[in-house]
Short mmCIF file of C-alpha atoms in Angstrom, two decimals:
data_model
loop_
_atom_site.label_atom_id
_atom_site.label_comp_id
_atom_site.label_asym_id
_atom_site.label_seq_id
_atom_site.Cartn_x
_atom_site.Cartn_y
_atom_site.Cartn_z
CA GLU A 13 0.00 0.00 0.00
CA VAL A 14 1.29 3.41 -0.94
CA GLN A 15 2.01 5.58 2.09
CA LEU A 16 3.18 9.17 2.13
CA VAL A 17 3.70 10.76 5.52
CA GLU A 18 4.52 14.45 5.70
CA SER A 19 6.13 16.11 8.70
CA GLY A 20 7.87 19.29 9.73
CA GLY A 21 4.98 21.72 9.70
CA VAL A 22 5.01 24.18 12.61
CA VAL A 23 4.26 27.78 13.48
CA VAL A 24 7.05 30.01 12.20
CA GLN A 25 7.54 33.76 12.15
CA PRO A 26 7.49 35.77 8.93
CA GLY A 27 10.92 35.65 7.33
CA GLY A 28 11.70 32.32 8.97
CA SER A 29 12.70 28.98 7.49
CA LEU A 30 11.33 25.47 7.63
CA ARG A 31 12.08 22.07 6.14
CA LEU A 32 9.23 19.76 5.31
CA SER A 33 9.72 16.02 4.87
CA CYS A 34 7.67 13.33 3.18
CA ALA A 35 8.45 9.69 3.97
CA ALA A 36 7.41 7.26 1.25
CA SER A 37 6.73 3.55 1.58
CA GLY A 38 4.84 0.77 -0.16
CA PHE A 39 6.03 1.59 -3.66
CA SER A 40 9.15 2.06 -5.72
CA PHE A 41 10.10 5.63 -4.87
CA ASN A 42 12.46 5.84 -7.84
CA ASP A 43 9.59 5.32 -10.29
CA TYR A 44 7.72 8.51 -9.49
CA THR A 45 8.12 12.21 -10.00
CA MET A 46 7.26 13.81 -6.67
CA HIS A 47 5.34 17.01 -5.98
CA TRP A 48 4.40 19.38 -3.23
CA VAL A 49 0.89 20.84 -3.42
CA ARG A 50 -0.52 23.20 -0.83
CA GLN A 51 -3.94 24.26 0.37
CA ALA A 52 -4.46 27.46 2.31
CA PRO A 53 -7.19 27.34 4.96
CA GLY A 54 -10.58 27.20 3.25
CA LYS A 55 -9.01 27.52 -0.19
CA GLY A 56 -8.32 25.32 -3.19
CA LEU A 57 -5.29 23.33 -4.26
CA GLU A 58 -2.15 25.15 -5.39
CA TRP A 59 0.83 23.39 -6.92
CA VAL A 60 4.17 24.26 -5.31
CA SER A 61 7.01 22.23 -6.80
CA LEU A 62 8.11 19.03 -8.47
CA ILE A 63 11.27 16.95 -8.69
CA THR A 64 11.87 14.31 -11.34
CA ARG A 65 12.53 10.66 -10.59
CA ASP A 66 16.29 11.00 -10.59
CA GLY A 67 16.29 14.41 -8.94
CA GLY A 68 17.85 15.91 -12.03
CA SER A 69 15.16 18.49 -12.70
CA THR A 70 13.05 20.68 -10.46
CA PHE A 71 10.25 23.16 -11.10
CA TYR A 72 8.49 25.70 -8.93
CA GLY A 73 5.34 27.75 -8.87
CA ASP A 74 5.78 31.40 -9.80
CA PHE A 75 5.03 32.53 -6.26
CA VAL A 76 8.06 30.65 -4.90
CA LYS A 77 10.49 33.19 -6.40
CA GLY A 78 13.63 31.37 -5.31
CA ARG A 79 12.54 30.91 -1.69
CA PHE A 80 11.88 27.14 -1.72
CA THR A 81 14.08 24.19 -2.67
CA ILE A 82 12.75 20.71 -3.37
CA SER A 83 14.98 17.67 -3.01
CA ARG A 84 14.76 13.92 -2.59
CA ASP A 85 16.86 11.18 -1.02
CA ILE A 86 16.37 7.93 -2.87
CA ARG A 87 18.15 5.86 -0.20
CA LYS A 88 15.90 7.24 2.52
CA LYS A 89 12.83 7.22 0.24
CA SER A 90 12.10 10.76 1.30
CA LEU A 91 11.06 14.03 -0.28
CA TYR A 92 11.91 17.43 1.17
CA LEU A 93 10.92 21.06 0.81
CA GLN A 94 13.24 23.67 2.24
CA MET A 95 11.24 26.86 2.70
CA ASN A 96 12.98 30.19 3.37
CA SER A 97 11.79 33.78 3.69
CA LEU A 98 8.35 32.58 4.67
CA ARG A 99 5.37 34.91 4.34
CA ALA A 100 1.92 34.91 5.88
CA GLU A 101 0.50 33.83 2.54
CA ASP A 102 2.55 30.62 2.71
CA THR A 103 0.29 29.44 5.54
CA ALA A 104 -1.23 26.21 4.27
CA LEU A 105 -1.49 22.47 4.53
CA TYR A 106 1.35 21.06 2.44
CA TYR A 107 0.79 17.73 0.69
CA CYS A 108 3.32 15.54 -1.04
CA ALA A 109 2.06 13.55 -4.00
CA THR A 110 3.30 10.99 -6.48
CA GLU A 111 2.89 11.64 -10.17
CA THR A 112 3.12 9.71 -13.39
CA ASP A 113 1.95 10.89 -16.81
CA CYS A 114 1.04 14.29 -15.29
CA ILE A 115 -1.51 12.72 -12.95
CA PHE A 116 -1.27 12.96 -9.17
CA ARG A 117 -1.64 9.31 -8.19
CA SER A 118 -1.34 9.30 -4.40
CA TRP A 119 -1.34 11.98 -1.75
CA GLY A 120 -0.18 12.18 1.83
CA GLN A 121 -2.31 13.58 4.65
CA GLY A 122 -0.44 16.86 4.73
CA THR A 123 1.53 18.89 7.24
CA LEU A 124 0.38 22.31 8.42
CA VAL A 125 2.63 25.33 8.06
CA THR A 126 1.52 28.48 9.85
CA VAL A 127 3.44 31.70 9.29
CA SER A 128 2.55 34.16 11.99
CA SER A 129 4.20 36.51 14.45
CA GLU B 8 -2.28 30.05 -18.49
CA ILE B 9 -5.32 27.84 -18.92
CA VAL B 10 -8.12 28.83 -16.56
CA MET B 11 -10.39 26.10 -15.21
CA THR B 12 -13.90 27.06 -14.13
CA GLN B 13 -16.01 24.65 -12.13
CA SER B 14 -19.75 24.90 -11.64
CA PRO B 15 -21.74 25.03 -9.58
CA ALA B 16 -19.78 26.08 -6.51
CA THR B 17 -22.08 23.98 -4.33
CA LEU B 18 -24.34 21.16 -5.38
CA SER B 19 -27.08 19.79 -3.11
CA VAL B 20 -28.38 16.38 -4.13
CA SER B 21 -30.72 13.92 -2.46
CA PRO B 22 -29.34 10.46 -1.62
CA GLY B 23 -29.69 8.13 -4.59
CA GLU B 24 -30.06 10.98 -7.07
CA ARG B 25 -27.64 11.94 -9.83
CA ALA B 26 -25.01 14.62 -9.28
CA THR B 27 -23.54 16.39 -12.29
CA LEU B 28 -20.45 18.58 -11.91
CA SER B 29 -19.03 20.70 -14.69
CA CYS B 30 -15.54 21.88 -15.50
CA ARG B 31 -14.77 24.28 -18.32
CA ALA B 32 -11.33 25.10 -19.70
CA SER B 33 -10.33 28.40 -21.29
CA GLN B 34 -8.72 26.49 -24.15
CA SER B 35 -8.79 22.96 -25.51
CA LEU B 36 -7.28 20.20 -23.37
CA SER B 37 -7.99 17.26 -25.62
CA SER B 38 -8.70 14.70 -22.89
CA LYS B 39 -6.01 15.78 -20.44
CA LEU B 40 -8.33 16.29 -17.52
CA ALA B 41 -8.44 14.63 -14.12
CA TRP B 42 -10.90 14.76 -11.24
CA TYR B 43 -9.95 14.58 -7.57
CA GLN B 44 -12.16 14.06 -4.55
CA GLN B 45 -11.35 15.61 -1.19
CA LYS B 46 -13.48 14.48 1.72
CA PRO B 47 -13.63 16.71 4.82
CA GLY B 48 -10.36 16.54 6.71
CA GLN B 49 -8.75 14.20 4.18
CA ALA B 50 -6.21 14.41 1.41
CA PRO B 51 -7.33 14.57 -2.22
CA ARG B 52 -7.84 11.28 -4.02
CA LEU B 53 -7.64 10.61 -7.75
CA LEU B 54 -11.01 9.67 -9.20
CA ILE B 55 -10.78 10.07 -12.97
CA TYR B 56 -7.99 10.75 -15.47
CA GLY B 57 -7.91 11.06 -19.22
CA ALA B 58 -11.34 12.70 -18.80
CA SER B 59 -13.11 9.35 -18.47
CA THR B 60 -10.87 6.61 -17.02
CA ARG B 61 -11.67 5.65 -13.45
CA ALA B 62 -8.70 5.26 -11.16
CA THR B 63 -8.12 1.96 -9.38
CA GLY B 64 -10.72 1.22 -6.74
CA ILE B 65 -13.11 4.00 -7.70
CA PRO B 66 -16.77 2.88 -7.66
CA ALA B 67 -18.58 2.60 -10.96
CA ARG B 68 -21.10 5.26 -9.92
CA PHE B 69 -18.40 7.83 -10.71
CA SER B 70 -17.98 8.60 -14.38
CA GLY B 71 -16.25 11.31 -16.38
CA SER B 72 -16.98 12.60 -19.83
CA GLY B 73 -16.09 15.39 -22.21
CA SER B 74 -13.20 16.59 -24.29
CA GLY B 75 -11.84 19.86 -25.58
CA THR B 76 -13.08 22.52 -23.19
CA GLU B 77 -16.17 21.00 -21.55
CA PHE B 78 -16.00 18.19 -19.02
CA THR B 79 -18.43 16.53 -16.65
CA LEU B 80 -18.13 14.37 -13.56
CA THR B 81 -21.26 12.39 -12.83
CA ILE B 82 -22.14 10.54 -9.66
CA SER B 83 -24.98 8.33 -10.79
CA SER B 84 -26.49 7.63 -7.37
CA LEU B 85 -25.22 9.86 -4.62
CA GLN B 86 -24.17 8.16 -1.40
CA SER B 87 -23.54 9.87 1.93
CA GLU B 88 -19.85 9.03 1.67
CA ASP B 89 -19.63 11.08 -1.53
CA VAL B 90 -19.96 14.36 0.38
CA ALA B 91 -16.74 16.11 -0.59
CA LEU B 92 -15.01 18.81 -2.56
CA TYR B 93 -14.35 17.84 -6.15
CA TYR B 94 -11.56 19.42 -8.17
CA CYS B 95 -10.83 19.18 -11.84
CA HIS B 96 -7.21 19.50 -12.99
CA GLN B 97 -5.96 20.06 -16.51
CA TYR B 98 -2.57 18.68 -17.45
CA SER B 99 -2.46 19.79 -21.05
CA THR B 100 0.12 22.39 -20.02
CA TRP B 101 2.69 20.78 -17.79
CA PRO B 102 4.10 21.42 -15.35
CA PRO B 103 1.97 21.88 -13.46
CA GLY B 104 -1.40 22.18 -15.10
CA THR B 105 -4.18 24.08 -13.39
CA PHE B 106 -6.73 23.18 -10.75
CA GLY B 107 -10.30 24.38 -10.82
CA GLN B 108 -11.63 26.12 -7.73
CA GLY B 109 -13.70 23.12 -6.69
CA THR B 110 -17.34 22.08 -6.35
CA THR B 111 -18.74 21.10 -2.97
CA VAL B 112 -21.23 18.23 -3.07
CA GLU B 113 -23.59 18.02 -0.14
CA ILE B 114 -26.60 15.95 0.79
CA LYS B 115 -29.95 17.65 0.36
#
């Protein structure tokens, strides 16, 4: 069974940094492009970032503007999102998701990031 | 950027009745459209991809149709467990595609 477990979400002050993690199990981690998708409270889904299967390519939403870095560790079967210069508008539930053929196949339960002073 | 517009925003349907959700794209997608279900307090789940292919384990009462710019998700006989937010997502332009704003399905 595919399992994605996010962690690392906390309350952080504006301008602060945070590293989110997503632990994968139950599938071949190497076979999937991995994504972060976020959902602000009461709002819809917003794509954040992706990293290809081998980690060779990464892409980001326009709003990231160089503040976030996605990475993966194949040996640890884990996905990461380093978030710097956080803003109030980054407050959201952050999901990791697997993707093949441009379709989000499985999603974790999310980890909540709150940016507030 | 392709804009996805879902309607209605909220749909109230009696148990056992048909629910029809619409998703319109600002330009043609061919069939590169997926539907996701998000139950209260849960993560999204893939329902439909390729506009009409049910994902593994999805009940047959869920069906998708359409191509080009007009798409429909139909729940043939609404069950209480179908109360959720439903999002369409176009992946004609990738990454990352575009999500619609969602339709809430509730029990009348």
